[in-house]
Coordinates of C-alpha atoms in Angstrom, one line a residue:
X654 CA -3.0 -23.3 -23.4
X655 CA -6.4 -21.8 -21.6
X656 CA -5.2 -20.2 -18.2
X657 CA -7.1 -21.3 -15.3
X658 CA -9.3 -18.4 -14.1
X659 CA -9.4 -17.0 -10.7
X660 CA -10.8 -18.3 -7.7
X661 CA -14.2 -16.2 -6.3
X662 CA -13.3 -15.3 -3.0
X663 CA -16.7 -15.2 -1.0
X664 CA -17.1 -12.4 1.1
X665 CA -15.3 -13.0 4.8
X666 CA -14.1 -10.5 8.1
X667 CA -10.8 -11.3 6.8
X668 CA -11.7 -10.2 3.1
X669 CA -13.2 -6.9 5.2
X670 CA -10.0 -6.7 7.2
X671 CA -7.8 -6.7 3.7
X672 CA -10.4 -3.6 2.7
X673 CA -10.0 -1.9 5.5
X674 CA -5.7 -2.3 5.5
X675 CA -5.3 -1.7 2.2
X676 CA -6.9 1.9 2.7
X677 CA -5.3 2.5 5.8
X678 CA -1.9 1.4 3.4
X679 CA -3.3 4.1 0.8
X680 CA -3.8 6.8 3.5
X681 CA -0.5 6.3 5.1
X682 CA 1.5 6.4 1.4
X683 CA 2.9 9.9 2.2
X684 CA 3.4 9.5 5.9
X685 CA 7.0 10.2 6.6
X686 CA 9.5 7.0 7.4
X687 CA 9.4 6.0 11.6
X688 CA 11.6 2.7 13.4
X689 CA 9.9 -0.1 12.7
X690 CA 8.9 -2.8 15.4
X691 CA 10.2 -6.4 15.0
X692 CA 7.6 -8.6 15.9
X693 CA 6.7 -10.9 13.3
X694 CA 2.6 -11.6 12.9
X695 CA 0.9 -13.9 14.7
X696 CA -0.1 -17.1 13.5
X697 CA -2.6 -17.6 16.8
X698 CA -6.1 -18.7 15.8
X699 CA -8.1 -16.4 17.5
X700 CA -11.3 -17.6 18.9
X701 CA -14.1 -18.6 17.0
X702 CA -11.8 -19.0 13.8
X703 CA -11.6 -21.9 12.0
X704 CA -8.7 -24.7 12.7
X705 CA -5.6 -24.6 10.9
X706 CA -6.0 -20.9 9.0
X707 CA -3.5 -18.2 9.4
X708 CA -5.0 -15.3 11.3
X709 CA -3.7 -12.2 10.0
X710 CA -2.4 -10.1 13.1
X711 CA -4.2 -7.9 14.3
X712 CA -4.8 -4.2 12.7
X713 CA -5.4 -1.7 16.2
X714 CA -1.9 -1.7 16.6
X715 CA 0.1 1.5 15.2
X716 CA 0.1 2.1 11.3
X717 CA 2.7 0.2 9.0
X718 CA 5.9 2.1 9.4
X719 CA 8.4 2.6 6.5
X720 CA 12.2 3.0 6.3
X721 CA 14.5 4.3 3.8
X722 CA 17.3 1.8 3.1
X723 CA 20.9 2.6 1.1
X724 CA 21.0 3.8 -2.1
X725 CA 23.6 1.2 -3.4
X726 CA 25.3 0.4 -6.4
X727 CA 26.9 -2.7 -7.1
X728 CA 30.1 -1.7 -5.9
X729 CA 28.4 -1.4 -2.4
X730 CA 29.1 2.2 -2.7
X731 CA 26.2 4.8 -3.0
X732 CA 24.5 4.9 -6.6
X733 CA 25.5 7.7 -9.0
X734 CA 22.8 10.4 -8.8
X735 CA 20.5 8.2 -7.2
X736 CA 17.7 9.5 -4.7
X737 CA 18.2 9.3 -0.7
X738 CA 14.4 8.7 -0.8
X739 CA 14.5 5.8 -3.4
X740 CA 15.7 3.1 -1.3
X741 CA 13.9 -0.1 -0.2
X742 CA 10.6 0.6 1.6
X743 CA 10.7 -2.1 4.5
X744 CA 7.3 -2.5 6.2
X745 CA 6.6 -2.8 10.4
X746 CA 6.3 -6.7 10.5
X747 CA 3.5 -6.4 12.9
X748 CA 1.5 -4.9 10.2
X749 CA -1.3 -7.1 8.3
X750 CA 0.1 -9.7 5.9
X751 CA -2.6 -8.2 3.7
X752 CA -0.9 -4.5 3.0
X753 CA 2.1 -6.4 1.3
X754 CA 5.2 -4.7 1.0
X755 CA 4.8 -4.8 -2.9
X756 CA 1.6 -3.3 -2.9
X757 CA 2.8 0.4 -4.3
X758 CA 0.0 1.4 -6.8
X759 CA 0.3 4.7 -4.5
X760 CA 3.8 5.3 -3.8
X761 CA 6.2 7.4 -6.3
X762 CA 7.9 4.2 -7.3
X763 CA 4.6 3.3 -8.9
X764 CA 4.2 6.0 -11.0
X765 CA 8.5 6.0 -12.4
X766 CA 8.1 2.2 -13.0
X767 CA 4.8 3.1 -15.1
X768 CA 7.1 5.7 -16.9
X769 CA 10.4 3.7 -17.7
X770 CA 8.1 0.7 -18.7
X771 CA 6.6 2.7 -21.6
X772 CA 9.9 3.4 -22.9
X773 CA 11.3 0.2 -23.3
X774 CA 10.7 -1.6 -26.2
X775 CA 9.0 -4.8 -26.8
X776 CA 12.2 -7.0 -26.7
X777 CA 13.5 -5.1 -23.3
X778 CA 10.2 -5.3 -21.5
X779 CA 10.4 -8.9 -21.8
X780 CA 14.4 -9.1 -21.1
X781 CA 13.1 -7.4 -17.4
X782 CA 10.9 -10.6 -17.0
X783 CA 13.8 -13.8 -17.6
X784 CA 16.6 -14.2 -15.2
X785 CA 19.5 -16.3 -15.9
X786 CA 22.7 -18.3 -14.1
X787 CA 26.2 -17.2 -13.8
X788 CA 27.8 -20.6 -13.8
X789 CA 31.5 -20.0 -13.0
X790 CA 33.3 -20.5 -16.3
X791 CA 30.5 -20.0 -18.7
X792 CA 30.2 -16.0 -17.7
X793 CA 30.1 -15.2 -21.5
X794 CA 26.5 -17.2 -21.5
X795 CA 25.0 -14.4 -19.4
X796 CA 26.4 -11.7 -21.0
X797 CA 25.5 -12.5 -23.9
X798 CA 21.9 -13.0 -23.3
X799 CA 22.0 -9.8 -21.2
X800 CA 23.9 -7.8 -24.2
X801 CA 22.0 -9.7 -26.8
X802 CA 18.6 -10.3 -25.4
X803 CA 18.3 -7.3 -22.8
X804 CA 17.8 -10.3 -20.7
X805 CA 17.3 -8.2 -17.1
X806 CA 18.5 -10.0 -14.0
X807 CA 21.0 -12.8 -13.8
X808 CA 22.5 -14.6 -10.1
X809 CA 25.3 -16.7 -9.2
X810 CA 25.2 -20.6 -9.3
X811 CA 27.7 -23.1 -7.9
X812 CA 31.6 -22.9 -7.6
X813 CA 32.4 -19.6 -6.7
X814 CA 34.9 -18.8 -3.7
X815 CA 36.6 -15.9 -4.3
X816 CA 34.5 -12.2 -3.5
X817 CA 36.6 -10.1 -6.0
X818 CA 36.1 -12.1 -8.8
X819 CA 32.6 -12.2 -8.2
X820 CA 32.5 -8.4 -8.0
X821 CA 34.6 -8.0 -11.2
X822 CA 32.0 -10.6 -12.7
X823 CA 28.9 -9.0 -11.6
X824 CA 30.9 -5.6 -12.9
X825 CA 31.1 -7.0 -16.4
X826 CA 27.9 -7.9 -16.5
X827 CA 26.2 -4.7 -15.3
X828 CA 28.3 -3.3 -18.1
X829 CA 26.7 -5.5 -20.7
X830 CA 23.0 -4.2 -19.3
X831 CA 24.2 -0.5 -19.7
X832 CA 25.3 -1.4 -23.5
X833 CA 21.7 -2.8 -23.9
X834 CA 20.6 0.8 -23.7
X835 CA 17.5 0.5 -21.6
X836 CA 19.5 2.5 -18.3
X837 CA 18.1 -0.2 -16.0
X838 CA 20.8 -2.3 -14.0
X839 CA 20.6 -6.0 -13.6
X840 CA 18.7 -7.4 -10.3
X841 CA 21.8 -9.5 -9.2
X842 CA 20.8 -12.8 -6.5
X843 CA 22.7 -15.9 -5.2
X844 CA 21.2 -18.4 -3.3
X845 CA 23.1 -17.5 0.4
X846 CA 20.9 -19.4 2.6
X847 CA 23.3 -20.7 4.8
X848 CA 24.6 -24.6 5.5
X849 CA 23.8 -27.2 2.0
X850 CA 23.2 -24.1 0.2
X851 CA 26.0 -21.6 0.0
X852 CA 26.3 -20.5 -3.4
X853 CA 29.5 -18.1 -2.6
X854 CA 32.2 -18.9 -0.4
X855 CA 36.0 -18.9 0.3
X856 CA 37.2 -15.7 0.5
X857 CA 35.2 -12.8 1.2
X858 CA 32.5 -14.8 2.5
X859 CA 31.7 -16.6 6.0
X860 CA 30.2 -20.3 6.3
X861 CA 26.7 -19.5 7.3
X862 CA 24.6 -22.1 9.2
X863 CA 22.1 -23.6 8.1
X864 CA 18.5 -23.0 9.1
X865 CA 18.3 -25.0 11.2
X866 CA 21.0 -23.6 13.4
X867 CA 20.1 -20.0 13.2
X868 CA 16.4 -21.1 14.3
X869 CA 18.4 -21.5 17.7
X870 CA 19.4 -17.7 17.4
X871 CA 17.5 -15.2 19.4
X872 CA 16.0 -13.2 16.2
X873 CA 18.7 -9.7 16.8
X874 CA 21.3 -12.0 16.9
X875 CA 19.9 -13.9 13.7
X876 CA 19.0 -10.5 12.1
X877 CA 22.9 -9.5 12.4
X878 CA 24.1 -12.2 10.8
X879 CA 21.9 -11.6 8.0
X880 CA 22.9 -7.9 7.9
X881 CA 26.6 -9.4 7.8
X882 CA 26.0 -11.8 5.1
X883 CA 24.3 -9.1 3.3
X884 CA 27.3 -6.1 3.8
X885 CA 29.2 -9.3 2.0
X886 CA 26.8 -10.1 -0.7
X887 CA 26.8 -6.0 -1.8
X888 CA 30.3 -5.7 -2.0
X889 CA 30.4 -8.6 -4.2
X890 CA 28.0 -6.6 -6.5
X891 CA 24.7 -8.7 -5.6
X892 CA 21.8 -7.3 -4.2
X893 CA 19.2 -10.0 -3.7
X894 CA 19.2 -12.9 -2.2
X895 CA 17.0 -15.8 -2.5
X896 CA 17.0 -16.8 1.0
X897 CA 15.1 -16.7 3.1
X898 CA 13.1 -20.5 3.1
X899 CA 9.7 -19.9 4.5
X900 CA 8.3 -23.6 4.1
X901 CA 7.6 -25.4 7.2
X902 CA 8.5 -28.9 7.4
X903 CA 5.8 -31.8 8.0
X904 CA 7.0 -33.0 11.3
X905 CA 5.5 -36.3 10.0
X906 CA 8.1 -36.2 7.3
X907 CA 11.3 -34.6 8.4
X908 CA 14.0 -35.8 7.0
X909 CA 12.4 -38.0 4.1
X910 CA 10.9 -34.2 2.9
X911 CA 14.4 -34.4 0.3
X912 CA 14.0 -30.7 -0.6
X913 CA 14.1 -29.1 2.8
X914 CA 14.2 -31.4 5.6
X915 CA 16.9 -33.6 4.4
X916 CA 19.1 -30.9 3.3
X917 CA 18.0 -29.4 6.9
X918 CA 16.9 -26.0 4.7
X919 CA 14.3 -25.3 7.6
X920 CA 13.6 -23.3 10.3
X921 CA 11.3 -25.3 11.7
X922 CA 8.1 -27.8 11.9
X923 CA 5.7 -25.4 13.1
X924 CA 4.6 -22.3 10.9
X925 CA 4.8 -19.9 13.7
X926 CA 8.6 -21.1 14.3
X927 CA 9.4 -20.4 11.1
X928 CA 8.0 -17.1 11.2
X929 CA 10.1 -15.2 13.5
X930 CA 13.4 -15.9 11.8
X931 CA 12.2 -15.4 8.4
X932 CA 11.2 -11.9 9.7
X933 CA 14.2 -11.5 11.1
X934 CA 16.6 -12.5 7.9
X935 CA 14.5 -10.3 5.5
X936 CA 15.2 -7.3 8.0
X937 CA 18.5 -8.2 8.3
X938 CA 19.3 -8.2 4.7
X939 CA 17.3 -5.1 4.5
X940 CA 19.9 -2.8 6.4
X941 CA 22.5 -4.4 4.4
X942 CA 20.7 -3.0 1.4
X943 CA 19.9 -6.0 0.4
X944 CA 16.9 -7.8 -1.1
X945 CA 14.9 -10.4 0.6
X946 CA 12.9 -13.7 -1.4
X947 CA 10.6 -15.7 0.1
X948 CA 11.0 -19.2 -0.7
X949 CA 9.0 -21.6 -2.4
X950 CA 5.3 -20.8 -2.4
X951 CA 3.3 -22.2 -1.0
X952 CA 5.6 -24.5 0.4
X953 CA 7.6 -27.4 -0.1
X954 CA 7.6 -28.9 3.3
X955 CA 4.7 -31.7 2.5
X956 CA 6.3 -33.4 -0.6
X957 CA 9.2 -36.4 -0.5
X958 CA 10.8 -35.3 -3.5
X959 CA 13.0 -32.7 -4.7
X960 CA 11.6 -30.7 -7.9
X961 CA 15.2 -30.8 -9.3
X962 CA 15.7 -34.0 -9.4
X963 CA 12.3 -35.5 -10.2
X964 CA 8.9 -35.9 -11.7
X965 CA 7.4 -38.0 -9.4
X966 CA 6.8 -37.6 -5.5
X967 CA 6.3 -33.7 -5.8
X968 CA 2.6 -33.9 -5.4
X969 CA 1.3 -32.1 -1.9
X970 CA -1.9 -33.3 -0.7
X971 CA -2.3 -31.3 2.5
X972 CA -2.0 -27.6 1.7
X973 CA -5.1 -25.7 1.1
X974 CA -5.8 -21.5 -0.2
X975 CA -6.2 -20.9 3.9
X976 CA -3.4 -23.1 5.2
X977 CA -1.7 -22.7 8.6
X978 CA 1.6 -23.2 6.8
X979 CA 1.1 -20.3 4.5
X980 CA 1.9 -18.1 7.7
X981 CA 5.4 -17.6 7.6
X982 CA 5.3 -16.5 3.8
X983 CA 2.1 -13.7 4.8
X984 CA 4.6 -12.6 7.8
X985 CA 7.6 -12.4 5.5
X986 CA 5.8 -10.4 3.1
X987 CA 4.6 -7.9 5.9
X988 CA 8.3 -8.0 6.8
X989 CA 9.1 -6.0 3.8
X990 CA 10.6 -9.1 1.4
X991 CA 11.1 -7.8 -2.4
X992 CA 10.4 -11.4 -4.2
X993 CA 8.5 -14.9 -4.1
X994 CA 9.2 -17.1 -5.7
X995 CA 7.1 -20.0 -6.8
X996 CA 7.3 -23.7 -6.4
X997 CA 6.9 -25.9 -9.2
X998 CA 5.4 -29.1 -7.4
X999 CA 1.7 -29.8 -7.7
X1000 CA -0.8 -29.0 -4.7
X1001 CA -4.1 -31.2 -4.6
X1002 CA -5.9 -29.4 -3.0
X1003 CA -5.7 -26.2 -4.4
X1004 CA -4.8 -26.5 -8.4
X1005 CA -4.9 -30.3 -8.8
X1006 CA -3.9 -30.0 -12.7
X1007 CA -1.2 -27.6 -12.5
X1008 CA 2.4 -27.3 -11.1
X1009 CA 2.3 -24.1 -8.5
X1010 CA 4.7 -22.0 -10.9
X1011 CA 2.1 -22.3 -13.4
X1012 CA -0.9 -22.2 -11.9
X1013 CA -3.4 -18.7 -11.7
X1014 CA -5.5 -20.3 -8.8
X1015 CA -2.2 -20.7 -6.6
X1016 CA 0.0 -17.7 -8.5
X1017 CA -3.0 -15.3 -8.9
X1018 CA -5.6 -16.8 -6.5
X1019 CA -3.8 -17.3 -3.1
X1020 CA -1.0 -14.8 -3.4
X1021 CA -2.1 -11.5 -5.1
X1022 CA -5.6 -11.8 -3.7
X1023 CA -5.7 -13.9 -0.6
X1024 CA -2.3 -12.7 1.1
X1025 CA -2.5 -9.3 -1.0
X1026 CA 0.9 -9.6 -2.6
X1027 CA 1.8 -7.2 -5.6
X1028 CA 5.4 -7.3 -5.8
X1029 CA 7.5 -9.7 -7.9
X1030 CA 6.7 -13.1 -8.3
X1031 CA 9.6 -15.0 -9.4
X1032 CA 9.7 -19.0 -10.2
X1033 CA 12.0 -22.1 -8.7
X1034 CA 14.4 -23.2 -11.4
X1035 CA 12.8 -23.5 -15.1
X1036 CA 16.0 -24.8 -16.4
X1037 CA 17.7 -27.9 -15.7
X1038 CA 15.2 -28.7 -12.8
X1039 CA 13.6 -32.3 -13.7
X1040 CA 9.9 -31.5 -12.8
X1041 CA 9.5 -29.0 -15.5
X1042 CA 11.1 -30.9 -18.4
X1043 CA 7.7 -32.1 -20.2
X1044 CA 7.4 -28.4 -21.0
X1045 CA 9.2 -26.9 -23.7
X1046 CA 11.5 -24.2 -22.6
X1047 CA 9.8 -20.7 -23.9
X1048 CA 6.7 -22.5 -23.4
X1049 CA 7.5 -22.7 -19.6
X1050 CA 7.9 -18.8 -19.4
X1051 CA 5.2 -18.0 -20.9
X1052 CA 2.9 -20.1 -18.9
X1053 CA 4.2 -18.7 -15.7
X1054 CA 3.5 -15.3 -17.0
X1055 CA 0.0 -16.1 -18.0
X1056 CA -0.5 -17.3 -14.1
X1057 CA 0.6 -14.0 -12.9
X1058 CA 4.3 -14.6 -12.1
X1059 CA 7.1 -12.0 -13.2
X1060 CA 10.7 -13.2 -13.5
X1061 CA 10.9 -16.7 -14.8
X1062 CA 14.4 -18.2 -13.5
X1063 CA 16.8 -20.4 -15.4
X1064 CA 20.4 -21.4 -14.4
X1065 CA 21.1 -22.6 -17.8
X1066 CA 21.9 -19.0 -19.7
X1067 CA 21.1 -19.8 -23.2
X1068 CA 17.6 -20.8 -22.1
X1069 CA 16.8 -17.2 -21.3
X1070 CA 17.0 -16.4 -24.9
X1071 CA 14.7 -18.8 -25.7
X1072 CA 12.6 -17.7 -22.8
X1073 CA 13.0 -14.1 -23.7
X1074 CA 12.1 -15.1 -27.5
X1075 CA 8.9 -17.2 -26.4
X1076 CA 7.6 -14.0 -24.2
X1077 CA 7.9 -11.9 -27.3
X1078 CA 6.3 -13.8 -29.8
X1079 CA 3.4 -14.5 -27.6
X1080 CA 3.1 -10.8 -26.5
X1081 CA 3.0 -9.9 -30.3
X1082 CA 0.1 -12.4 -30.8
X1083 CA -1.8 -12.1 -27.7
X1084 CA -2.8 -8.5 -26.4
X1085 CA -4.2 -9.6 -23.3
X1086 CA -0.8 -11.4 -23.0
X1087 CA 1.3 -8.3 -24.2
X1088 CA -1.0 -6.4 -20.9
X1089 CA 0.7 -9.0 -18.5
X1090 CA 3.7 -8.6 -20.2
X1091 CA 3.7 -5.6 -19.1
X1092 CA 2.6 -5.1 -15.8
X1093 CA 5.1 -7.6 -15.2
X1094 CA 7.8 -5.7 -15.8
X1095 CA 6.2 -2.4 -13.9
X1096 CA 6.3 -4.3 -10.9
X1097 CA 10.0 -5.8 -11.6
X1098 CA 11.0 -2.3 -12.7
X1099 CA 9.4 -0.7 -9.4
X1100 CA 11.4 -3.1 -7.4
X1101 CA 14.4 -2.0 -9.1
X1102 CA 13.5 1.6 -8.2
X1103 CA 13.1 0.9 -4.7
X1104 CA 16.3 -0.7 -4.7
X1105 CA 18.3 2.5 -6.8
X1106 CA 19.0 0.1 -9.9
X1107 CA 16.4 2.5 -11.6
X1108 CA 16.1 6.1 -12.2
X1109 CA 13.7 8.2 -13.3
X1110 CA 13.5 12.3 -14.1

């Protein structure tokens, strides 16, 4: 398979403004930690630019401001011999989407990921890059992968109600990642979006509301009950979430969009409604000292059908490189939010060959250098999920990989290995694939830094 190449991006104010934040972002890397403010970006067109973009906010405002968040382990107590400076980094969200909260080339973090990545081996520099389901009953599928494979981050999928035993589970498995010798703990997510989809419940956990309900919160209201649902999450031993949804709904569609809509998954049907309560759920998790993921670039809110349950009828034709609705992902990013993860349906207009999670003009092209995102890029489901099934499995990692993602997701556990396997081989025959490889897991490896599941020194 020949990658797609990168999209020239002709010279614009916004390009100069992207310049002109990223060395402000570089001059301000040692500046010590102030409160950030709340307000999300604006998604305004200003005058005289052109219908239906996303204007980045403004950049005479004050500099991006940083905060130090908990050092945590699993437990939910503070990590053993862990930094008080190494916590998550979470960016003012007024600041330009451009200087994205991943983009850390300059920070400390950049330079300890650079140093643990080039002592892992072959085999546990690609582990870092797979992550793989927990399905209750079928535990000993992710620890072995994680014990066998040095498979690197795992999460939580359907059935579980009880918060102990999904502590002592994600115990075990942490366990399993110490025994695989490369001293880097598991990233550990559940999808905890609130109303349809509630991974963990029962005891330990509260029924949260779906989107559509806490769009009626003011955001500190909204922001708290993220921070609460977050306080539950790390004392269950996870400490990413893969909420919240940033697509905005066609209002033409609604209901009849099956992913989102009809499960009523969104915030809203205008992109600058769905802004502020993203915003306000990433910062929530945040002091909970918990990680944030945007979900599913670059939006599933113009297709009819869901990308888990079919082939067909997951084709946008609307969203463009410079689309309004790509708004509330560039504010959630200035928000501070540690992953973003990739749809896999098809956009027109855009890539018109390739599914999203697989494409370099959408994966490369409009996220790492249009909205200036360097942190990890993470896929939809690669496992059971209908859309991808014409790809064979490794194959599937691999050409996310090749498009610039990070951390290729499966809920089906033995998958991994063969995902995990597929990276390998192909790293071993390809150098400029072993050099993605690679930066791949610096920037999955940073993250874990930031969030005191890495050490370095």
């Amino acid at each position: 398979m020949s990658p797609h190449a990168a999209p020239t991006l002709a010279p614009t104010p916004a390009r100069a403004l992207l310049v002109a934040a990223a060395l402000a972002l570089a001059a301000g890397c040692s500046t010590p930690a102030s409160t950030p403010a709340s307000t999300p970006a604006s998604v305004q067109a200003q005058p005289g630019a052109p219908a239906g973009k996303p204007t980045p906010p403004s950049t005479t405002g004050t500099a991006t401001a940083r905060t130090t968040a908990p050092v945590l382990d699993v437990t939910g107590f503070p990590r053993r011999g862990a930094s008080p400076g190494s916590g998550a980094a979470t960016p003012d969200v007024s600041a330009t989407p451009t200087a994205a909260a991943g983009s850390s080339r300059h920070t400390a973090e950049g330079s300890c990921s650079a140093r643990i990545v080039e002592g892992l081996t072959p085999e546990q520099r690609v582990g870092q890059l797979v992550m793989v389901g927990i399905a209750r009953g079928r535990e000993d599928d992710a620890r072995r992968a994680i014990a066998e494979r040095s498979i690197g981050n795992a999460f939580f999928i359907g059935g579980w109600r009880d918060r102990g035993q999904v502590a002592e589970v994600s115990r075990r498995l942490q366990r399993a990642a110490d025994e695989s010798g490369h001293g880097l703990d598991l990233l550990v997510a559940a999808d905890q979006e609130g109303g349809r989809v509630q991974q963990l419940k029962g005891e330990g956990f509260r029924r949260l509301p779906s989107a559509v309900e806490q769009a009626a919160l003011p955001p500190d209201e909204l922001r708290a009950l993220a921070t609460d649902a977050g306080r539950e999450l790390r004392a269950a031993g996870v400490n990413l979430n893969l909420a919240p949804v940033a697509d905005t709904v066609s209002p033409e569609l609604g209901r009849a969009n099956a992913p989102i809509g009809g499960l009523s998954r969104q915030y809203a049907t205008e992109p600058g409604a769905v802004s502020t309560p993203v915003s306000a759920v990433v910062a929530g998790l945040h002091a909970a000292g918990v990680g944030a993921t945007l979900k599913h670039f670059p939006g599933l809110g113009r297709v009819r059908a869901n990308t888990d349950h079919s082939a067909t009828g997951i084709d946008d034709t609307q969203t463009t490189a410079d689309d309004a609705y790509l708004q509330p992902f560039a504010d959630g990013i200035a928000a501070g939010a540690d992953v973003v993860m990739m749809s896999t349906a098809r956009y027109r207009r855009i890539d018109p060959a390739t599914q999203a999670a697989f494409s370099r003009p959408v994966v490369t092209g409009v996220l790492r250098e249009r909205l200036g995102y360097d942190g990890v890029v993470a896929t939809d489901d690669l496992g059971g999920a209908e859309a991808i099934q014409h790809i064979p499995t490794g194959e599937r990692a691999v050409r996310f990989v090749r498009a610039g993602g990070d951390v290729a997701v499966t809920g089906i556990a033995r998958d991994g290995r063969v995902m995990s396997r597929a990276l390998l081989a192909e790293s071993r025959r390809d150098r400029a694939f072993a050099g993605l490889v690679r930066r791949a897991a610096q920037r999955v490896v940073e993250l874990k830094v930031r969030r005191g599941l890495a050490r370095c020194g």
